[in-house]
Tab-separated table of C-alpha atoms and ligand atoms in Angstrom:
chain	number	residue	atom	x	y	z
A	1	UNK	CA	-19.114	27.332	-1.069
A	2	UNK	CA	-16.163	28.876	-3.036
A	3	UNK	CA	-12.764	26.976	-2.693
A	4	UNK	CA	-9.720	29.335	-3.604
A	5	UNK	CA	-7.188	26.272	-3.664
A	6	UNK	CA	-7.539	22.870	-4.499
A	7	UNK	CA	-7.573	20.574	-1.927
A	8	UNK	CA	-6.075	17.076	-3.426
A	9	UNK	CA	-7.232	13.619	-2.101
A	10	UNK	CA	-3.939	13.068	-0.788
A	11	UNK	CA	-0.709	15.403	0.028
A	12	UNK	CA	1.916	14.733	1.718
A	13	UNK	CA	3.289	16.308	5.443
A	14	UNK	CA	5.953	18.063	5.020
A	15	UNK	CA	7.805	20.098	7.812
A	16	UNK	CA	11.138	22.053	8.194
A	17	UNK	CA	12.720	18.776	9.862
A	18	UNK	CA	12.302	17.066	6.796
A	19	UNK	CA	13.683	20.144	4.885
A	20	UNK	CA	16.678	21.039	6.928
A	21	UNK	CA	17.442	16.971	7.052
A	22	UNK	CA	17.207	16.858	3.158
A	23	UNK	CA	19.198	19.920	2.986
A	24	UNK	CA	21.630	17.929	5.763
A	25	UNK	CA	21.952	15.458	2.823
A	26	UNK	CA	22.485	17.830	-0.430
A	27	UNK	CA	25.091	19.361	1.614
A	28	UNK	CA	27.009	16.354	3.367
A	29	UNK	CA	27.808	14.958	-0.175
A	30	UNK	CA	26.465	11.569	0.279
A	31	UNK	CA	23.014	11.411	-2.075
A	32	UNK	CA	22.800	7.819	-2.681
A	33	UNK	CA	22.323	4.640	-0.096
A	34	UNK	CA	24.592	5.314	3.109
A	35	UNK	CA	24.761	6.580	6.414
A	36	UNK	CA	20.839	7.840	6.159
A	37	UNK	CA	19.628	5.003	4.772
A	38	UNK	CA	21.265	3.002	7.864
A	39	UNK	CA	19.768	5.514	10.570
A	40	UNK	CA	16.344	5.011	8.902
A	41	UNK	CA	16.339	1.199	8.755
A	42	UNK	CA	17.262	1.095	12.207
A	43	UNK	CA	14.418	3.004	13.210
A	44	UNK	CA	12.175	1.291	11.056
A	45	UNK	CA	13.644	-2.446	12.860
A	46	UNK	CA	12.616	-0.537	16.522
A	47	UNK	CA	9.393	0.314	15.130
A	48	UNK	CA	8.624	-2.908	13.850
A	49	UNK	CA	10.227	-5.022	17.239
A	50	UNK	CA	11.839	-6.616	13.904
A	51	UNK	CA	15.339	-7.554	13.327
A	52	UNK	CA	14.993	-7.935	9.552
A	53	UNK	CA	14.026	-5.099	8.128
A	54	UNK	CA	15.674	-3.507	4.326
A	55	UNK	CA	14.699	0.009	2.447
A	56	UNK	CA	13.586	-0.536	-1.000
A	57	UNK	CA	13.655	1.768	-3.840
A	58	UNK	CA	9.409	1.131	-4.110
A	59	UNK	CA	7.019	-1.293	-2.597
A	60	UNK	CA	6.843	-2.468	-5.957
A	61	UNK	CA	10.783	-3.546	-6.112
A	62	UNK	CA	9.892	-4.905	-2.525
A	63	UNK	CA	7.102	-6.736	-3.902
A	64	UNK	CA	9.455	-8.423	-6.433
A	65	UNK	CA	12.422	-9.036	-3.961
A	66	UNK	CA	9.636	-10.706	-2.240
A	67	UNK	CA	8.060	-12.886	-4.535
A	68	UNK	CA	12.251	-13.871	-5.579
A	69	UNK	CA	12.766	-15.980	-2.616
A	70	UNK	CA	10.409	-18.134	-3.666
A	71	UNK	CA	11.954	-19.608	-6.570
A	72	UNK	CA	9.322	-19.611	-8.843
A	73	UNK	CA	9.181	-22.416	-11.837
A	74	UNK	CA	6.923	-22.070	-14.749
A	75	UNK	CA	3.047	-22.738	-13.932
A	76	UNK	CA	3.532	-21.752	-9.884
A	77	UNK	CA	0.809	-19.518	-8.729
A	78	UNK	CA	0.612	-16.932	-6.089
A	79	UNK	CA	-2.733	-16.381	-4.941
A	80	UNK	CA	-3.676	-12.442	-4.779
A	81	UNK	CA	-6.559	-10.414	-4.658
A	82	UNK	CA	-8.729	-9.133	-7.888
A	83	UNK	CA	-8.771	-5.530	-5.693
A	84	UNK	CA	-5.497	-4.172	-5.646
A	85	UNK	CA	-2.859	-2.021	-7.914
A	86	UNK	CA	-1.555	-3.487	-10.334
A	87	UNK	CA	1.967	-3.458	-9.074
A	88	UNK	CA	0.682	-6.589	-6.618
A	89	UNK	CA	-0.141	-8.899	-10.166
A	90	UNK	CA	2.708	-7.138	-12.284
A	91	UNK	CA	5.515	-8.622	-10.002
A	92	UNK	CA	4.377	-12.070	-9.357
A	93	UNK	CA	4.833	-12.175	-13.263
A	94	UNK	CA	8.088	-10.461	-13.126
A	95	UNK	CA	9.227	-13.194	-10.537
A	96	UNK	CA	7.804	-16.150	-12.779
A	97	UNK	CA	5.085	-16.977	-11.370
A	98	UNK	CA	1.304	-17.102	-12.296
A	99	UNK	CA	-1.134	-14.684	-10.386
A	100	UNK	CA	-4.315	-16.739	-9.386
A	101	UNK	CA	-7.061	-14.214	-8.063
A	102	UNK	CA	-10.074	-14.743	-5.952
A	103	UNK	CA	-13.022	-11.656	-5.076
A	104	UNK	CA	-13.119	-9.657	-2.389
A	105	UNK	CA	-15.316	-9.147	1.158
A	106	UNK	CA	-17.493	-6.501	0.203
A	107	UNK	CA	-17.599	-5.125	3.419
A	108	UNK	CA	-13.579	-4.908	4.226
A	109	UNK	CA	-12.617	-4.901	0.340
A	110	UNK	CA	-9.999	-7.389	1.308
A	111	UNK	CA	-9.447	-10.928	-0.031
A	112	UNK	CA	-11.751	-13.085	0.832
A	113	UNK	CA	-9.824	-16.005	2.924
A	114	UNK	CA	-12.655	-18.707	2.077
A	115	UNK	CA	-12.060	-17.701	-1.560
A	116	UNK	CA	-8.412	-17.808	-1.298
A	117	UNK	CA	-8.803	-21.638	0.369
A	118	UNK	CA	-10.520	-23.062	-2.480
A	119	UNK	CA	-7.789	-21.256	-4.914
A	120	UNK	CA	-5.113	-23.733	-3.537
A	121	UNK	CA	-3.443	-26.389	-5.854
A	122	UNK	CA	-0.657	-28.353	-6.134
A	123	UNK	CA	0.896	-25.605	-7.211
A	124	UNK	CA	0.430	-22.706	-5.086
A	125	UNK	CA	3.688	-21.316	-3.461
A	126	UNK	CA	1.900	-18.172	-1.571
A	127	UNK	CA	-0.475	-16.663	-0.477
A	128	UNK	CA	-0.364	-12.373	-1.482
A	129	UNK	CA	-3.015	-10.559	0.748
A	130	UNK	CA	-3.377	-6.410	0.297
A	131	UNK	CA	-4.527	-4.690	3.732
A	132	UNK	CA	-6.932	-2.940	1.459
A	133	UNK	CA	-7.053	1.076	2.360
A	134	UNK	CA	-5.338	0.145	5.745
A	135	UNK	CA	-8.182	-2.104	6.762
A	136	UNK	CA	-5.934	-5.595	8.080
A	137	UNK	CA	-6.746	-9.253	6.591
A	138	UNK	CA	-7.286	-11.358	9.637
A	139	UNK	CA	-4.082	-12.494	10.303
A	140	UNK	CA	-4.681	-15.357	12.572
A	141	UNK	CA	-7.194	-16.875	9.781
A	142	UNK	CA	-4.719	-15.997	6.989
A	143	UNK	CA	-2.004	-17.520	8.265
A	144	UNK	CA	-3.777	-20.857	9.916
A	145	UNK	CA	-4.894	-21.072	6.075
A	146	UNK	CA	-0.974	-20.908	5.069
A	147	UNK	CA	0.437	-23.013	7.809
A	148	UNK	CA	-1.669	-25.837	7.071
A	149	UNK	CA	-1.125	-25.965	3.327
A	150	UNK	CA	2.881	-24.735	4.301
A	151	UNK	CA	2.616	-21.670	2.002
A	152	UNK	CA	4.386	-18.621	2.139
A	153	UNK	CA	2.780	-15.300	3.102
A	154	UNK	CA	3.943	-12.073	0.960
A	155	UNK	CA	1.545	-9.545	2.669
A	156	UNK	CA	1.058	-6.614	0.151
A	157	UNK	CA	1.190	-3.557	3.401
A	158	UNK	CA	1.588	-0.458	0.934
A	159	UNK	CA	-1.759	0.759	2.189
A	160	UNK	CA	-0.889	0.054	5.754
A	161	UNK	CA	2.099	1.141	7.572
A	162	UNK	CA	0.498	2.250	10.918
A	163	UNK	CA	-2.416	-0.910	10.957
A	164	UNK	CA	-3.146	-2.815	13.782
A	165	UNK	CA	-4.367	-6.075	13.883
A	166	UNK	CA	-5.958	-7.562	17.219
A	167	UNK	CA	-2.993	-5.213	18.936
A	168	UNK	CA	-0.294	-6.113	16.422
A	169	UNK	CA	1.193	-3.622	14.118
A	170	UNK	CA	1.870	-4.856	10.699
A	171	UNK	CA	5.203	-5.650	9.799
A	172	UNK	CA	5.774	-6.979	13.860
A	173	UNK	CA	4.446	-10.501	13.073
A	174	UNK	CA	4.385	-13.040	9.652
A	175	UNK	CA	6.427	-13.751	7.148
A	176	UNK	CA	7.115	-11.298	4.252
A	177	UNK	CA	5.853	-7.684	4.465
A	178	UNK	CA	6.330	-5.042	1.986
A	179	UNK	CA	5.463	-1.121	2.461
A	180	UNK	CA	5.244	1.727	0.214
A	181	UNK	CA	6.236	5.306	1.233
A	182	UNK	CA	5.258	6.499	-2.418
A	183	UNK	CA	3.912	10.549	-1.603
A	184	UNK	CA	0.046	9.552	-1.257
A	185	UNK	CA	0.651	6.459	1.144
A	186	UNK	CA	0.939	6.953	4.774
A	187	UNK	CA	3.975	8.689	5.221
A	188	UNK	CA	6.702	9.305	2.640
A	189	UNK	CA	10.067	9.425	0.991
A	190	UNK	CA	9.192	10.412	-1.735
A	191	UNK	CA	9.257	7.084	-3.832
A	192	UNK	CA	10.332	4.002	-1.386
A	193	UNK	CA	9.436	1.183	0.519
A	194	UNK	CA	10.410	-0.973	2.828
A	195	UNK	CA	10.594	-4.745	3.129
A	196	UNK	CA	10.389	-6.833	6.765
A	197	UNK	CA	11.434	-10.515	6.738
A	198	UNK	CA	10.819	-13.376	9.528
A	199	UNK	CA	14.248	-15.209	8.299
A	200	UNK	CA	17.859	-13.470	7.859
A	201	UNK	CA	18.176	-15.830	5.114
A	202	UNK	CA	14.903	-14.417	3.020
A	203	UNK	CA	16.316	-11.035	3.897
A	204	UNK	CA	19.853	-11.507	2.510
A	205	UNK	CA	18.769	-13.042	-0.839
A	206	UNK	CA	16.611	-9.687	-1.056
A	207	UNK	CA	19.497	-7.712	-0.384
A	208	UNK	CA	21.835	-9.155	-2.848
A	209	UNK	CA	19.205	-8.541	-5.496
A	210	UNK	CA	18.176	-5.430	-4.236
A	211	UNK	CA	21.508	-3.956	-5.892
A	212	UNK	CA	22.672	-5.982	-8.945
A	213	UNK	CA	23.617	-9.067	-7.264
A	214	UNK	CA	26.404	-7.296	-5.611
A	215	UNK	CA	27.841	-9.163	-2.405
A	216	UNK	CA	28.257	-6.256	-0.316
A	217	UNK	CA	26.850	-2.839	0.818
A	218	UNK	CA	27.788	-0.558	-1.812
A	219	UNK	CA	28.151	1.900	1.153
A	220	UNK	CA	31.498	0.275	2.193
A	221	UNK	CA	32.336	0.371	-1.263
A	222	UNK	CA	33.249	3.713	-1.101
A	223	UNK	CA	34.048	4.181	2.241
A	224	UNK	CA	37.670	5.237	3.143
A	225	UNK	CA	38.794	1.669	4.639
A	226	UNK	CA	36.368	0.039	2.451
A	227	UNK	CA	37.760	-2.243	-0.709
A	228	UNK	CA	36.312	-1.248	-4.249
A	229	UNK	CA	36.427	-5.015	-5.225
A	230	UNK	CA	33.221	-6.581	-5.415
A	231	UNK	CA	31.736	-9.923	-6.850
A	232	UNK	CA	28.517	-10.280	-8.243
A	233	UNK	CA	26.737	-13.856	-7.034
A	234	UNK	CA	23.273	-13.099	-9.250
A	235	UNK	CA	22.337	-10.974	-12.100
A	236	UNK	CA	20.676	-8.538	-9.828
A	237	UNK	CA	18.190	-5.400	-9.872
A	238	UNK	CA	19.100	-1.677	-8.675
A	239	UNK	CA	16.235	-1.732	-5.843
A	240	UNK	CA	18.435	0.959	-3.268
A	241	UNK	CA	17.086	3.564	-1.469
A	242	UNK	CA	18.998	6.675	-1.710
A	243	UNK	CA	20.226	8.902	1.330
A	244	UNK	CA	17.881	12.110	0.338
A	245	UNK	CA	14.721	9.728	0.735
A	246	UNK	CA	15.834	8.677	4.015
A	247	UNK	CA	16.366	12.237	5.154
A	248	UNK	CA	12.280	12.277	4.567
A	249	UNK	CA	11.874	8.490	6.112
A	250	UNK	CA	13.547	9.091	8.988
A	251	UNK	CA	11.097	12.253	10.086
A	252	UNK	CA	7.932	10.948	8.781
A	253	UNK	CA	8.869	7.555	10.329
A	254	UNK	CA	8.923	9.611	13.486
A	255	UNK	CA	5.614	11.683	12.496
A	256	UNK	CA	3.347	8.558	11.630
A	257	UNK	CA	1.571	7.531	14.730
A	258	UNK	CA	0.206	11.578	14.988
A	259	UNK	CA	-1.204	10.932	11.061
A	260	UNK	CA	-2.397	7.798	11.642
A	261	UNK	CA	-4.388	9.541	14.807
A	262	UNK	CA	-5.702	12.758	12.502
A	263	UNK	CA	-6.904	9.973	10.031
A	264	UNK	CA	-9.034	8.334	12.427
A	265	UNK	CA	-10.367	11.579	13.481
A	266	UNK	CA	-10.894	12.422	9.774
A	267	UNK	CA	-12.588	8.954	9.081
A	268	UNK	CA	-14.781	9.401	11.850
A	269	UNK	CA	-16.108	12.806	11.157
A	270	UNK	CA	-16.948	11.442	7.587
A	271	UNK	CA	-18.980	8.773	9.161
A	272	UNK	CA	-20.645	11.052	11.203
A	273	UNK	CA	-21.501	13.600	8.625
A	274	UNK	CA	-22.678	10.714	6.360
A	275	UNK	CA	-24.221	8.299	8.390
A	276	UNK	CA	-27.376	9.178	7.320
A	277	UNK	CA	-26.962	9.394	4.015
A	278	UNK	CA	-28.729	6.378	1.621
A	279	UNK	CA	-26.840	7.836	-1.448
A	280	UNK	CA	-23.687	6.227	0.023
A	281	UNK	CA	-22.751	2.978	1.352
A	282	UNK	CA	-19.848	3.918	3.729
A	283	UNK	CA	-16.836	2.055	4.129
A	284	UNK	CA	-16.246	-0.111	7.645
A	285	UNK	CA	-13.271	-1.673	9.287
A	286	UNK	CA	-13.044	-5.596	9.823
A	287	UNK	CA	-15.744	-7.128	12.884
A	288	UNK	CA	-12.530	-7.535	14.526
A	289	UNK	CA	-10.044	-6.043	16.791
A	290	UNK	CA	-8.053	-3.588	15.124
A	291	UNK	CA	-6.739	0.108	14.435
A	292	UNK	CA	-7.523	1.130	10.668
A	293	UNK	CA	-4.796	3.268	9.525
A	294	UNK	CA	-7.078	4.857	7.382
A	295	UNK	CA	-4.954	5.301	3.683
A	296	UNK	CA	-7.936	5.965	1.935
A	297	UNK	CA	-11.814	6.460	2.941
A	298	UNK	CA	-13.942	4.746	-0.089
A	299	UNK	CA	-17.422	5.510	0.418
A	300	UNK	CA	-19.396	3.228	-2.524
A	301	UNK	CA	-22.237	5.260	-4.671
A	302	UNK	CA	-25.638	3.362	-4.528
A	303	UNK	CA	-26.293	4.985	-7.965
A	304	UNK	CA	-30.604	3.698	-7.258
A	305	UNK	CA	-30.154	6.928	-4.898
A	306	UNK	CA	-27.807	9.136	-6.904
A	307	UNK	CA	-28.786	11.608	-9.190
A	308	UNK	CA	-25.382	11.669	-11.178
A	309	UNK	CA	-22.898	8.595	-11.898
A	310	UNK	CA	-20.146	8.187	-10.324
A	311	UNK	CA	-17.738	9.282	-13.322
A	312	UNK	CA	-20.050	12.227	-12.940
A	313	UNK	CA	-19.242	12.588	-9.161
A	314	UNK	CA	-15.416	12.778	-9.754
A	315	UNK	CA	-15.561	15.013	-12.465
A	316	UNK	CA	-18.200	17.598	-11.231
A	317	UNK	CA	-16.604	17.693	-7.851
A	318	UNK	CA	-13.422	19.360	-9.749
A	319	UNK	CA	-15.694	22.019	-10.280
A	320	UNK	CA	-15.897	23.173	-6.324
A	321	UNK	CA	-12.046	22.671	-6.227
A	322	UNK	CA	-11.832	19.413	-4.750
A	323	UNK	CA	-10.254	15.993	-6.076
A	324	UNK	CA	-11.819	12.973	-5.473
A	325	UNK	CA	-8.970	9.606	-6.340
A	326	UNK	CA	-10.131	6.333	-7.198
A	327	UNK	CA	-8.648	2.657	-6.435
A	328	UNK	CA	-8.737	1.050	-7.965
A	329	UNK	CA	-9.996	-0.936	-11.261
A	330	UNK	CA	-10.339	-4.858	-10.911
A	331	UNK	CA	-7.304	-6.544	-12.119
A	332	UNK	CA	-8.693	-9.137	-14.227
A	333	UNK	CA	-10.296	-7.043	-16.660
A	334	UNK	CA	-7.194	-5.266	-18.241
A	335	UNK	CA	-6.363	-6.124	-21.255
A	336	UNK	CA	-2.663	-8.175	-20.144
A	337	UNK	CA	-4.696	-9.964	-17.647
A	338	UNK	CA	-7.891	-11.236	-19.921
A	339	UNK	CA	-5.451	-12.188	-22.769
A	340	UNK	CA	-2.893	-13.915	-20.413
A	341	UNK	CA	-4.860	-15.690	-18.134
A	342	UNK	CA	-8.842	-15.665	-19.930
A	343	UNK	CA	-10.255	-13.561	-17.483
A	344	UNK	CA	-14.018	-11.731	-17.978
A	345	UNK	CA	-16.706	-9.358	-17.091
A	346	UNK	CA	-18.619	-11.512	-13.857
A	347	UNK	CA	-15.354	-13.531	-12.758
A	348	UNK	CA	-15.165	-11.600	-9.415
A	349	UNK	CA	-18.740	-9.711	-9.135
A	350	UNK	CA	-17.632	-7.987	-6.150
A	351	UNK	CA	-14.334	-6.358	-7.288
A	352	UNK	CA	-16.359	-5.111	-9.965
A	353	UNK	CA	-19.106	-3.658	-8.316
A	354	UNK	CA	-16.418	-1.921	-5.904
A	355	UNK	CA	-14.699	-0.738	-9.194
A	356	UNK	CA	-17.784	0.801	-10.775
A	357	UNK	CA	-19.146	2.698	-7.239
A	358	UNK	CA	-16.075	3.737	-5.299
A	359	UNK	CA	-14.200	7.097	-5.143
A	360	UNK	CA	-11.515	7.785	-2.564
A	361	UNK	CA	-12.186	11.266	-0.401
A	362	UNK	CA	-9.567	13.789	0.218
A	363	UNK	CA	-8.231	12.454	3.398
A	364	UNK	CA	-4.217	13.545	4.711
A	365	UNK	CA	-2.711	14.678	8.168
A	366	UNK	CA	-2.750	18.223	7.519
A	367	UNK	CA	-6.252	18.752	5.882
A	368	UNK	CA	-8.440	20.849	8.089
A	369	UNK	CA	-11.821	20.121	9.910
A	370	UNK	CA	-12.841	23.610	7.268
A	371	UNK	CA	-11.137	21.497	3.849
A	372	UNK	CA	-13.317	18.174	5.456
A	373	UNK	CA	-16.355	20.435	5.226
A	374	UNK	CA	-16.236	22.227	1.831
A	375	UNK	CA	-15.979	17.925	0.665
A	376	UNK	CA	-19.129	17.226	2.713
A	377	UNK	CA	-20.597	20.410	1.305
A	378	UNK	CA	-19.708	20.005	-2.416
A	379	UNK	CA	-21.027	16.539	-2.450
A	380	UNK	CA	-24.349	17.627	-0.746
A	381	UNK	CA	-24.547	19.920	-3.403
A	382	UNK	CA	-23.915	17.344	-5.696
A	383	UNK	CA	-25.672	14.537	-4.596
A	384	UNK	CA	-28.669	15.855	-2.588
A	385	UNK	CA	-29.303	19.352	-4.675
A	386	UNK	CA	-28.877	21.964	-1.793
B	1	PLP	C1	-1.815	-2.199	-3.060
B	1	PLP	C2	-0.558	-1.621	-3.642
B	1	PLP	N1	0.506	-2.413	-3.815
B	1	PLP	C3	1.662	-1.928	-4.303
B	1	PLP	C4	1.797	-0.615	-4.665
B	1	PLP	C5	3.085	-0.126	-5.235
B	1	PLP	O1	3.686	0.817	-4.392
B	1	PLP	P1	4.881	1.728	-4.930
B	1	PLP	O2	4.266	2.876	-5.646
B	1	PLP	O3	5.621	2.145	-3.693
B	1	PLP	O4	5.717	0.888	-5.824
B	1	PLP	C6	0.717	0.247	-4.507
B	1	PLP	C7	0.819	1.662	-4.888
B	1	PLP	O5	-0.121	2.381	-4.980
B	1	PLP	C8	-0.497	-0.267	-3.979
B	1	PLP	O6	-1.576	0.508	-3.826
């Protein structure tokens, strides 16, 4: 098999709606946070049933508008998973608090709950659960956990715009969720995120922080019967989402149930090409009710049945024209994270065996049934010798 272009693991779907609408934007003047931004957070409150929904600059600023509210004092931990970018430890330090992190389920590479119960102390202010590759935490479980020790829940959704859980999409239920729409997630605005809150009150201290502690929509600002007074009530952040990302939201937003449909159909055509296959353990969904939104598709390398590593894998495969990503590597074990907090090598076994066998395979809307095959093919080649 000869590729003549390279097929990514990810790209993002791009279509002359979200051209013309960008172009809209370039040409109407307004670039920054305004009238676009508006239209796309209403659409993104109708498609969560949500009336407290904000754009974000990045899941991460989300992440740290998030973790804000909950007025962290020295030594207050936020219980997270050791599976995860490191954007989900990074902010709970930037919002002063400690990250405490338990292993994962080695079947749904999400935190595991029974893990995250014997975490608790004194004191723990949250709980920070990642729907890991678009496969949902149990959200009835997770949250019985937080109601009865009254913690918040900050749920980590940048994998997961588009997941169901038992019938509920993410973001339409809970307390705190936080999105990305960074070009490899599920759809895009280039860099952005978006943040949903169960309380006005959570939302508004998020918006005043979101843009420097400003007490009012910079939008109105500059508006013709706007005022350009302002006061500042906090020594805020510049979180905003500008107008030419929302010219992309607004279409994609639109787009996403179709590529959360061709993912599924991509995921299961993996499965059924590899189901037979003992050099891979393949990835599977919760035992639950729920619709996997399919971010990435992590199949785990039993190296006892591979001839080549898995470093191998991902760099050989680059020879056939194909990229294969990886998430991620376990949290504890940078260097930050050991010196900060003592973590080692064997803390959370499972993380780290994830770490050292998976690879993420090429896996977007517009791939073709023909791109799916050349990855099945190269890694036949690869792993099986024909
Ligand atoms: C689990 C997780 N959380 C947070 C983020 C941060 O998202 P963003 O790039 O939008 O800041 C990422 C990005 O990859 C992620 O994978």
């Amino acid at each position: 098999m000869t590729r003549t272009t390279f097929l990514p693991f990810a790209k993002p779907t791009i279509t002359d709606k979200e051209l013309n609408e960008v172009r809209d934007c370039l040409e109407s003047g307004w670039l920054t946070t305004g009238p676009r931004v508006e239209k796309f957070e209403a659409a993104l409150k109708a498609y969560f049933g949500r009336d407290h929904v904000m754009t974000v600059s990045s899941a991460t600023a989300g992440l740290h508008l998030a973790l804000l509210t909950l007025n962290l004092q020295p030594g207050d931990e936020v219980i997270t998973t050791a599976m995860t970018f490191v954007a989900t430890l990074n902010t709970i330090e930037h919002a002063g608090g400690r990250p405490v992190l338990v292993d994962i389920d080695p079947n749904t590479y999400n935190m595991d709950l029974n893990q995250v119960e014997r975490a608790i102390t004194p004191r723990t202010k949250a709980i920070m659960p990642v729907h890991y590759a678009g496969a949902p935490v149990d959200l009835d479980d997770l949250y019985a956990l937080a109601d009865k020790h009254n913690l918040t829940v900050i749920e980590d959704c940048a994998h997961a715009i588009g997941t169901e859980c038992k019938g509920k999409r993410l973001g339409s239920t809970g307390h705190i969720q936080v999105f990305s729409f960074h070009p490899n997630k599920n759809m895009t605005t280039g860099e952005g995120g978006c943040i949903v809150s169960h309380t006005k009150e959570a939302l508004d201290h998020m918006k005043i922080f979101r843009f420097h502690g400003i007490s009012k929509d910079s939008f109105n600002r500059f508006a013709k019967d706007g005022s350009p007074f302002y006061d500042v009530v906090a020594p805020g952040f510049k979180y905003n989402m500008m107008d030419i990302q929302a010219a992309l939201g607004i279409h994609q937003l639109a787009a996403l149930d179709g590529f959360i449909d061709r993912r599924n159909v991509l995921a299961r055509q993996y499965h059924a090409a590899f189901k037979d296959w003992d050099v891979f353990t393949l990835p599977q969904g919760p035992d639950f009710d729920h619709l996997h939104a399919w971010h990435l598709y992590i199949p785990l390398l039993n190296a006892d049945k591979s001839p080549v590593s898995r470093d191998t894998l991902l760099a050989r495969i680059k020879d056939y024209n194909i990229g294969l990503g990886f998430h991620y590597q376990a949290c504890h074990l940078f260097t930050y994270y050991k010196n900060a907090y003592g973590y080692k090598e064997g803390d959370f076994p499972h993380a780290e065996n994830f770490a050292q066998r998976a690879m993420s395979l090429p896996l977007f809307p517009t791939m073709t049934d023909a791109d799916q095959q050349d990855v099945i093919d190269a890694l036949q080649i690869i792993l099986k010798g024909s």
